[in-house]
The first five atom37 places (N, CA, C, CB, O) and aatype in JSON, in Angstrom:
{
  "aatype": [20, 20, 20, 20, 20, 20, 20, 20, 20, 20, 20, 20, 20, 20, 20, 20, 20, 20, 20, 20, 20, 20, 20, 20, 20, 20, 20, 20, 20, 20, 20, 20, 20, 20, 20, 20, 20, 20, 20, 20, 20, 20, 20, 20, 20, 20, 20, 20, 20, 20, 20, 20, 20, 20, 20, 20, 20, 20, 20, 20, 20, 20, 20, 20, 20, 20, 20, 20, 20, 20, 20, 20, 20, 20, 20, 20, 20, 20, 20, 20, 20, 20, 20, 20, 20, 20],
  "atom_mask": [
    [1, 1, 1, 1, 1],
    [1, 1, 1, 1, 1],
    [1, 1, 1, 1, 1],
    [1, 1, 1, 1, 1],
    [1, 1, 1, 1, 1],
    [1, 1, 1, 1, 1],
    [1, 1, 1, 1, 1],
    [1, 1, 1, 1, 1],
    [1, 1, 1, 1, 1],
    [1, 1, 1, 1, 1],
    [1, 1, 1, 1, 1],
    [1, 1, 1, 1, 1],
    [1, 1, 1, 1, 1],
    [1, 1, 1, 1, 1],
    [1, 1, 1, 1, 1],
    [1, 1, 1, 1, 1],
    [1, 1, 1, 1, 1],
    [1, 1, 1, 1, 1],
    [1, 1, 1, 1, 1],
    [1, 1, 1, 1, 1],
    [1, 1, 1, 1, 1],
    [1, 1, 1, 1, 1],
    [1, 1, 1, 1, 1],
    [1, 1, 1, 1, 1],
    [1, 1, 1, 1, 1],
    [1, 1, 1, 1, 1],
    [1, 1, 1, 1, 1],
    [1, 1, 1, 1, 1],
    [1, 1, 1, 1, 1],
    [1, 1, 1, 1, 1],
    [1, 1, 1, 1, 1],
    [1, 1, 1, 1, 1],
    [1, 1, 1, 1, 1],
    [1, 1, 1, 1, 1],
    [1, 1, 1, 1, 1],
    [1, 1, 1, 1, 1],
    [1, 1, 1, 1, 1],
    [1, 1, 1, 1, 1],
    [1, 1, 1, 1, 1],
    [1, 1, 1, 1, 1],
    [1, 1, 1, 1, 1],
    [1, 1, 1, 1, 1],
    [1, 1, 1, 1, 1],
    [1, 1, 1, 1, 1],
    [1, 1, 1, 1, 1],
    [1, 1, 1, 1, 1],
    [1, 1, 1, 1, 1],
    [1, 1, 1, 1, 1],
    [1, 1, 1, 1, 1],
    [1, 1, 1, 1, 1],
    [1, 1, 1, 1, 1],
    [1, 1, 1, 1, 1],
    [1, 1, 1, 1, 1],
    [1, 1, 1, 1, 1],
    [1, 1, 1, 1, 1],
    [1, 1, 1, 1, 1],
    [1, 1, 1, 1, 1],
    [1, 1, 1, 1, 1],
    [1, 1, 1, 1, 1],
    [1, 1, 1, 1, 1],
    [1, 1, 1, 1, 1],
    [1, 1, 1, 1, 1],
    [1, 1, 1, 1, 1],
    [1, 1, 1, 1, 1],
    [1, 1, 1, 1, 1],
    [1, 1, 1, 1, 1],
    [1, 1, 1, 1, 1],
    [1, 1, 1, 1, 1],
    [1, 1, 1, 1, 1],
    [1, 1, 1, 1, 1],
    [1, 1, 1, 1, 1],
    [1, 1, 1, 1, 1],
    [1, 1, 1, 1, 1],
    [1, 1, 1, 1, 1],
    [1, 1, 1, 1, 1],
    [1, 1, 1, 1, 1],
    [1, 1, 1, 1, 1],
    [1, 1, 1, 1, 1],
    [1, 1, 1, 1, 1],
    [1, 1, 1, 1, 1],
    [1, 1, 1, 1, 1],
    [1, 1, 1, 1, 1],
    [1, 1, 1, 1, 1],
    [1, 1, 1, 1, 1],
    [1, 1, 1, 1, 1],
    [1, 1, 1, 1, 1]
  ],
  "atom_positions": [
    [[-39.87, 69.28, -42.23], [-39.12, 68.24, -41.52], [-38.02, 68.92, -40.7], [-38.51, 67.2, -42.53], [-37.09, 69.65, -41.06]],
    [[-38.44, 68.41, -39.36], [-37.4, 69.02, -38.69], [-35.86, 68.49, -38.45], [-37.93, 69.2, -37.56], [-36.07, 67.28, -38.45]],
    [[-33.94, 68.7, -38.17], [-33.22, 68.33, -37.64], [-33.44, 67.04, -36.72], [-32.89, 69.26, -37.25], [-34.08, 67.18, -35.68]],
    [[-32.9, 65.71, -37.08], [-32.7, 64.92, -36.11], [-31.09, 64.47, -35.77], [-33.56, 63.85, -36.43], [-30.39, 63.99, -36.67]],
    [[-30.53, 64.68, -34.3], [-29.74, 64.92, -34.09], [-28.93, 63.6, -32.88], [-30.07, 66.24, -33.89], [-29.44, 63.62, -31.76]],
    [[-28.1, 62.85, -33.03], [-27.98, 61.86, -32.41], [-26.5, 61.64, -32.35], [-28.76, 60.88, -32.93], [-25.77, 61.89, -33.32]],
    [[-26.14, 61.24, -31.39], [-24.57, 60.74, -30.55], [-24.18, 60.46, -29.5], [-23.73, 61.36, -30.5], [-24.87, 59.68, -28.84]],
    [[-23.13, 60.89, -29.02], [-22.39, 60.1, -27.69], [-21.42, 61.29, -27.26], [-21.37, 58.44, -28.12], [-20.84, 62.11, -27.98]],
    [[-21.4, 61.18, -26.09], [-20.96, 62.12, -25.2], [-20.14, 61.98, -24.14], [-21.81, 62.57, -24.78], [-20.77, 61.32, -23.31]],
    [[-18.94, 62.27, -23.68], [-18.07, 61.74, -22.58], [-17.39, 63.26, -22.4], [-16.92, 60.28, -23.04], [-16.88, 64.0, -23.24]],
    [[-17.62, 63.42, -20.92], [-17.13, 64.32, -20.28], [-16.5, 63.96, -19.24], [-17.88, 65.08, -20.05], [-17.14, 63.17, -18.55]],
    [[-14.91, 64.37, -18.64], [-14.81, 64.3, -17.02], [-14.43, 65.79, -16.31], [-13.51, 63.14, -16.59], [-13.76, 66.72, -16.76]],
    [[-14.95, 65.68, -15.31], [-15.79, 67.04, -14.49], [-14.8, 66.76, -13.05], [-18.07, 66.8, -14.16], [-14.94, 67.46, -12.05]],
    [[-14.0, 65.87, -13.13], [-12.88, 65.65, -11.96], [-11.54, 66.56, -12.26], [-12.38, 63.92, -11.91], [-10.8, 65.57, -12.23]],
    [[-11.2, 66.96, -12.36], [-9.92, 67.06, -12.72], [-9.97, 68.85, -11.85], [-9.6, 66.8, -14.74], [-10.37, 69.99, -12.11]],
    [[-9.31, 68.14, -10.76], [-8.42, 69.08, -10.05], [-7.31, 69.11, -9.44], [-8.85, 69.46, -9.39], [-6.9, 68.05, -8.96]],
    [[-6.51, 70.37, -9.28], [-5.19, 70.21, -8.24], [-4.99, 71.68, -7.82], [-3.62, 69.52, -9.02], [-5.17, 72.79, -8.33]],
    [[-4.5, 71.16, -6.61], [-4.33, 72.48, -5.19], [-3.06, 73.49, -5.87], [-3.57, 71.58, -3.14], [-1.87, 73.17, -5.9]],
    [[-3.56, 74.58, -6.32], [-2.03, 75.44, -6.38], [-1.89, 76.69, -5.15], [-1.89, 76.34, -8.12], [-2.31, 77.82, -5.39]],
    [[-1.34, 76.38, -4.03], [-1.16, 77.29, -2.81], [-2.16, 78.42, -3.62], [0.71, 77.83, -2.32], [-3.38, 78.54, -3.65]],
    [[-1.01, 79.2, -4.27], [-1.63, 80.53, -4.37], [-2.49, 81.31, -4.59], [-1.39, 80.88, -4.71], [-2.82, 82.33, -3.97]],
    [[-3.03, 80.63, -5.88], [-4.86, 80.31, -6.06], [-5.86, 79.78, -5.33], [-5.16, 79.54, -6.94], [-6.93, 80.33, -5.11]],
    [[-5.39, 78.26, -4.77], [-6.27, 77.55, -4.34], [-6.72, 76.6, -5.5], [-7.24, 78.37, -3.76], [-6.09, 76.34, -6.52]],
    [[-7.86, 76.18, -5.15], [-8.11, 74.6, -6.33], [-8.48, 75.39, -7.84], [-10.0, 73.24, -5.72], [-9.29, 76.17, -8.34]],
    [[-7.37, 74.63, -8.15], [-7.96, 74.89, -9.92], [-8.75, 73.72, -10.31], [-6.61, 74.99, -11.24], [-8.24, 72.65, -9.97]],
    [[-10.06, 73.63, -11.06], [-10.77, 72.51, -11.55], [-10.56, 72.94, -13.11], [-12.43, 72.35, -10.95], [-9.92, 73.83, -13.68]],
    [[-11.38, 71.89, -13.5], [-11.66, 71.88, -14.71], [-12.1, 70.61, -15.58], [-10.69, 72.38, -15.13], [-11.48, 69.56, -15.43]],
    [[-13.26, 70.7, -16.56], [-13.96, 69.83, -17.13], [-13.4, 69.38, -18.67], [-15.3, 70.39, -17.08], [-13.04, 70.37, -19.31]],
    [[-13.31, 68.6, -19.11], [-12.68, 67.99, -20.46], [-13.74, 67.26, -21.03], [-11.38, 67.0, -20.26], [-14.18, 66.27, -20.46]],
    [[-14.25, 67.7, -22.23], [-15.44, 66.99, -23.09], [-15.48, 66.41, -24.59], [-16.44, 67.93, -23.16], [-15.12, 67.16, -25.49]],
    [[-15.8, 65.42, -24.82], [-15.67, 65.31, -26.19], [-17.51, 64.29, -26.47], [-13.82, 64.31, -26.62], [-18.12, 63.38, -25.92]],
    [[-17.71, 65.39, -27.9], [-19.24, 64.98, -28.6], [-18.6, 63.88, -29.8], [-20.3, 66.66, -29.48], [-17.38, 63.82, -29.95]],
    [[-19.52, 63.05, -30.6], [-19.39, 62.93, -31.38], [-21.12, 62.6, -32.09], [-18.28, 62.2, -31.3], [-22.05, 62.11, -31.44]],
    [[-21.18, 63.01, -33.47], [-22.58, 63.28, -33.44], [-22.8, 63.64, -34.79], [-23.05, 64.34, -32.43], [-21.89, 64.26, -35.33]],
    [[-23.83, 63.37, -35.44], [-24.75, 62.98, -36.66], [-26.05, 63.62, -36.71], [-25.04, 61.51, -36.67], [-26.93, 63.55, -35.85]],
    [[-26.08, 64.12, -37.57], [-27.17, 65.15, -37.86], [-28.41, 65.19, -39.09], [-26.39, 66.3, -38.08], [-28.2, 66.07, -39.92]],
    [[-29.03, 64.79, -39.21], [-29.9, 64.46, -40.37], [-30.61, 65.79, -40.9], [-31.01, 63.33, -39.94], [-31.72, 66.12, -40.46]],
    [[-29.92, 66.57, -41.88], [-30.16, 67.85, -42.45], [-31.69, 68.18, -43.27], [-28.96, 68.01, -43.43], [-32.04, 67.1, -43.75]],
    [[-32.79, 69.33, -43.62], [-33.46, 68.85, -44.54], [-33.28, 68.82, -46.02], [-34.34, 69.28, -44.32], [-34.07, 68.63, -46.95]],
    [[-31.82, 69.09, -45.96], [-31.78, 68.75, -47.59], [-31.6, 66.79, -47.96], [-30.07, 69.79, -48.31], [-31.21, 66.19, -48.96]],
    [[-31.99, 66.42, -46.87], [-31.6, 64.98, -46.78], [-30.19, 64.47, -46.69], [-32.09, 64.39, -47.84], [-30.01, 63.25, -46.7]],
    [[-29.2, 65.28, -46.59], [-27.5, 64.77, -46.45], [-27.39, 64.97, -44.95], [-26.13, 65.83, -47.41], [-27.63, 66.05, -44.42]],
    [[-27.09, 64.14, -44.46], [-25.92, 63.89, -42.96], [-24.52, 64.75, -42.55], [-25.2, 62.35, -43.13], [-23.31, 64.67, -42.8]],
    [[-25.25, 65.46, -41.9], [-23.83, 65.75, -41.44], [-23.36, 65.28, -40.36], [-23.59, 66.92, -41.3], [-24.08, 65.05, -39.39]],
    [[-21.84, 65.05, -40.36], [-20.98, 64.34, -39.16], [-19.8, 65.01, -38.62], [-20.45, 63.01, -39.58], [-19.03, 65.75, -39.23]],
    [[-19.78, 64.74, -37.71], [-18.77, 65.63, -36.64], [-18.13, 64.98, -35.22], [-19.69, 66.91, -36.09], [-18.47, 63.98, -34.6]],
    [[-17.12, 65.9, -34.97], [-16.43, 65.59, -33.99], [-16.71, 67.0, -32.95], [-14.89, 65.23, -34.5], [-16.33, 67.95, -33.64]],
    [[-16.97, 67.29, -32.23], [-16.51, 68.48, -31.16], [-16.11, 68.35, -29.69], [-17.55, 69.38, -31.03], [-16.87, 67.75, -28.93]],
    [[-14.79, 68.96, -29.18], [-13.96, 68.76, -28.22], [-14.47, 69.8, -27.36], [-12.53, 68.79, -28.59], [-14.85, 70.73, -28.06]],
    [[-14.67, 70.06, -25.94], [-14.49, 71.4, -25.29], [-14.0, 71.43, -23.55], [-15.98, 72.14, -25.48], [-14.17, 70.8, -22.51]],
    [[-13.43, 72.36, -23.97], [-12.65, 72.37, -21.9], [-12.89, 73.59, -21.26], [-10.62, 72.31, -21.63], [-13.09, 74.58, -21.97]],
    [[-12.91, 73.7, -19.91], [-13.26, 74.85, -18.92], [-12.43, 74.68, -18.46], [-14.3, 75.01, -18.08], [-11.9, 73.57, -18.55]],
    [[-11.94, 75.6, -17.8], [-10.88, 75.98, -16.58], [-10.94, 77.04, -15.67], [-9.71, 76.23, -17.04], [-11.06, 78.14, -16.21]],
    [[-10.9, 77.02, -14.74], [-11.43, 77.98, -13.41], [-10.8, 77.61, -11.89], [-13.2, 77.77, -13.24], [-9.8, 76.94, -11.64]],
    [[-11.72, 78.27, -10.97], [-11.74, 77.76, -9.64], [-12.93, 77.05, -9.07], [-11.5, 78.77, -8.86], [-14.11, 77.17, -9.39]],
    [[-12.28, 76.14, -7.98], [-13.75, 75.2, -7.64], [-13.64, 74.45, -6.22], [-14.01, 73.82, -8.91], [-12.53, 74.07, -5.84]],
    [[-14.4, 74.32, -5.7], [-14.49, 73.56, -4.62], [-15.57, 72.24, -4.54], [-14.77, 74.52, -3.64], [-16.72, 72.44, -4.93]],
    [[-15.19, 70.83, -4.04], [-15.84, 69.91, -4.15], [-15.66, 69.28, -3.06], [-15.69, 69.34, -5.13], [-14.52, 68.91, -2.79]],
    [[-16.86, 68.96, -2.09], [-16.78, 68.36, -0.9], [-17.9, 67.31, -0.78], [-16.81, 69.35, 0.14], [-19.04, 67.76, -0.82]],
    [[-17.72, 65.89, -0.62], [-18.59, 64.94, -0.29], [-19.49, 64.87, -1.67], [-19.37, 65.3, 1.11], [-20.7, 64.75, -1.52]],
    [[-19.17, 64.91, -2.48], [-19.43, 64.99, -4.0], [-20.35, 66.39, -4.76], [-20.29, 63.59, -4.29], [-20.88, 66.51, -5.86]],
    [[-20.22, 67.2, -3.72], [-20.43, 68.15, -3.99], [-20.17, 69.86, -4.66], [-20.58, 67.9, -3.43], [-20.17, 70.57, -3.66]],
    [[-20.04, 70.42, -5.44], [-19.06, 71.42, -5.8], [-19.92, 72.22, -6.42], [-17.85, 71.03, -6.62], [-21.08, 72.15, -6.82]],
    [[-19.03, 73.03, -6.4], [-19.24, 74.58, -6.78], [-17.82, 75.11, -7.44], [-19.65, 75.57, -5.28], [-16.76, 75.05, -6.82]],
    [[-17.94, 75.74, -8.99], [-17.01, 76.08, -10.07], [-17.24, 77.22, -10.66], [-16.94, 75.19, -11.02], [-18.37, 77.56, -11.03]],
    [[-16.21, 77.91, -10.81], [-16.31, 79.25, -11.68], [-14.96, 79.18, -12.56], [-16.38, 80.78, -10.64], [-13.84, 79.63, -12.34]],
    [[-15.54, 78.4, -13.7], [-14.57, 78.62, -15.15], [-14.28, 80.34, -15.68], [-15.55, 77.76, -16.61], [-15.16, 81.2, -15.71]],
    [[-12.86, 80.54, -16.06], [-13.03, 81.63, -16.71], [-12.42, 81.34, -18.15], [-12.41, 82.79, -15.94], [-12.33, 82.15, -19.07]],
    [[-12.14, 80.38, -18.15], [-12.1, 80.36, -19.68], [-12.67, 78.39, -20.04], [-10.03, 80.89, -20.3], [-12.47, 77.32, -19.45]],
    [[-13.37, 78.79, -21.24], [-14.06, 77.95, -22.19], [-13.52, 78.01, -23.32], [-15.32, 78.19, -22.36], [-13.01, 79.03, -23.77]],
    [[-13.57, 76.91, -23.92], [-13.39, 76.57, -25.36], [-14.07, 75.59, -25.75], [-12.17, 76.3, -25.73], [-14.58, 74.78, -24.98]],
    [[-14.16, 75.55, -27.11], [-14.99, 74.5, -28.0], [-14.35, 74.59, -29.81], [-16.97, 75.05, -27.88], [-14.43, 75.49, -30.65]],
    [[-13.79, 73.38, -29.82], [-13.56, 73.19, -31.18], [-14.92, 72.05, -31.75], [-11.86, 72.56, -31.34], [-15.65, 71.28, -31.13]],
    [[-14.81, 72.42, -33.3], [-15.59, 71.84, -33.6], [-15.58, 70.99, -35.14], [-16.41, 72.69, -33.34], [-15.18, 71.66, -36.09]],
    [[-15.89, 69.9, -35.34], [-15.35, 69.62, -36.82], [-16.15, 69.5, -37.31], [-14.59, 68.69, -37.22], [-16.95, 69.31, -36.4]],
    [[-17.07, 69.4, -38.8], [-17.51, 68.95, -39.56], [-17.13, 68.2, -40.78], [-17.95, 69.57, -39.63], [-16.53, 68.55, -41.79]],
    [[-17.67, 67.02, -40.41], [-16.51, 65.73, -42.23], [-17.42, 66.01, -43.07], [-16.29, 63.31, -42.32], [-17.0, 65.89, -44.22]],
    [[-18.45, 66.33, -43.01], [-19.36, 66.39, -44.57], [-18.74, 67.56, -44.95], [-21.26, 66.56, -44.6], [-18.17, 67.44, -46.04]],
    [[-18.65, 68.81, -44.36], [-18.62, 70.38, -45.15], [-17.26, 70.03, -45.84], [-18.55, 72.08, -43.97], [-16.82, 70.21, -46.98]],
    [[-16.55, 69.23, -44.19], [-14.84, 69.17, -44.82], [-14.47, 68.4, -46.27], [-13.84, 68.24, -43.65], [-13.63, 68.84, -47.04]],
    [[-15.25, 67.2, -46.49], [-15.29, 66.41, -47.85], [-15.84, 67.01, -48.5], [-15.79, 65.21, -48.0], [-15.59, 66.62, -49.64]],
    [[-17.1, 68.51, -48.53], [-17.67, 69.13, -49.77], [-16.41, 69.88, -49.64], [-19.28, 69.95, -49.84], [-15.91, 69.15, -50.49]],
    [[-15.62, 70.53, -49.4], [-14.66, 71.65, -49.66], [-13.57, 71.05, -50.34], [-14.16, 72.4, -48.39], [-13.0, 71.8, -51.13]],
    [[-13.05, 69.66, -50.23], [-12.21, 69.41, -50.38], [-12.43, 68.67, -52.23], [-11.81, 68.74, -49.07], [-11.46, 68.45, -52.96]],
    [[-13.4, 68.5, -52.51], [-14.2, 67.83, -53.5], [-14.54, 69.12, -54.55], [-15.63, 67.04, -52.76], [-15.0, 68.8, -55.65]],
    [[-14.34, 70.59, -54.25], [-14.44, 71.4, -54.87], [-13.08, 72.27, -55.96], [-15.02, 71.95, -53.94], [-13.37, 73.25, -56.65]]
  ]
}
């Protein structure tokens, strides 16, 4: 039996502003939330956040981005309630 994996997803991919010296800084802001059906038969549940930041250009809804830094946090409530239960 394989992982079945299911949730919701909201990202915004707008978020820019002009700094002279650089030029356009962009950057994307994301948040998962999401449920996981394990094969030991327990659920796991979670939260995970993640952001980019870079340079970018967007014209007529069009763009082009080069993040240099990424991140991704990530939570798990099942592991976190087995640890805490120990």
């Amino acid at each position: 039996m394989e992982n079945k994996r299911w949730g919701v997803e909201y990202s915004n991919e707008n978020l820019s502003v002009d700094v002279p010296p650089l030029g356009p800084l962009t950057g994307e802001l994301g948040v998962k939330v999401w449920g996981e059906g394990g094969t030991d038969g327990l659920t796991d549940y979670g939260v995970q956040g993640e952001a980019k930041f870079g340079l970018g250009v967007k014209k007529q809804g069009v763009g082009f981005a080069c993040y240099f830094v990424t991140t991704s946090v990530k939570f798990n409530a099942r592991a976190f309630a087995d640890a805490l239960r120990r």
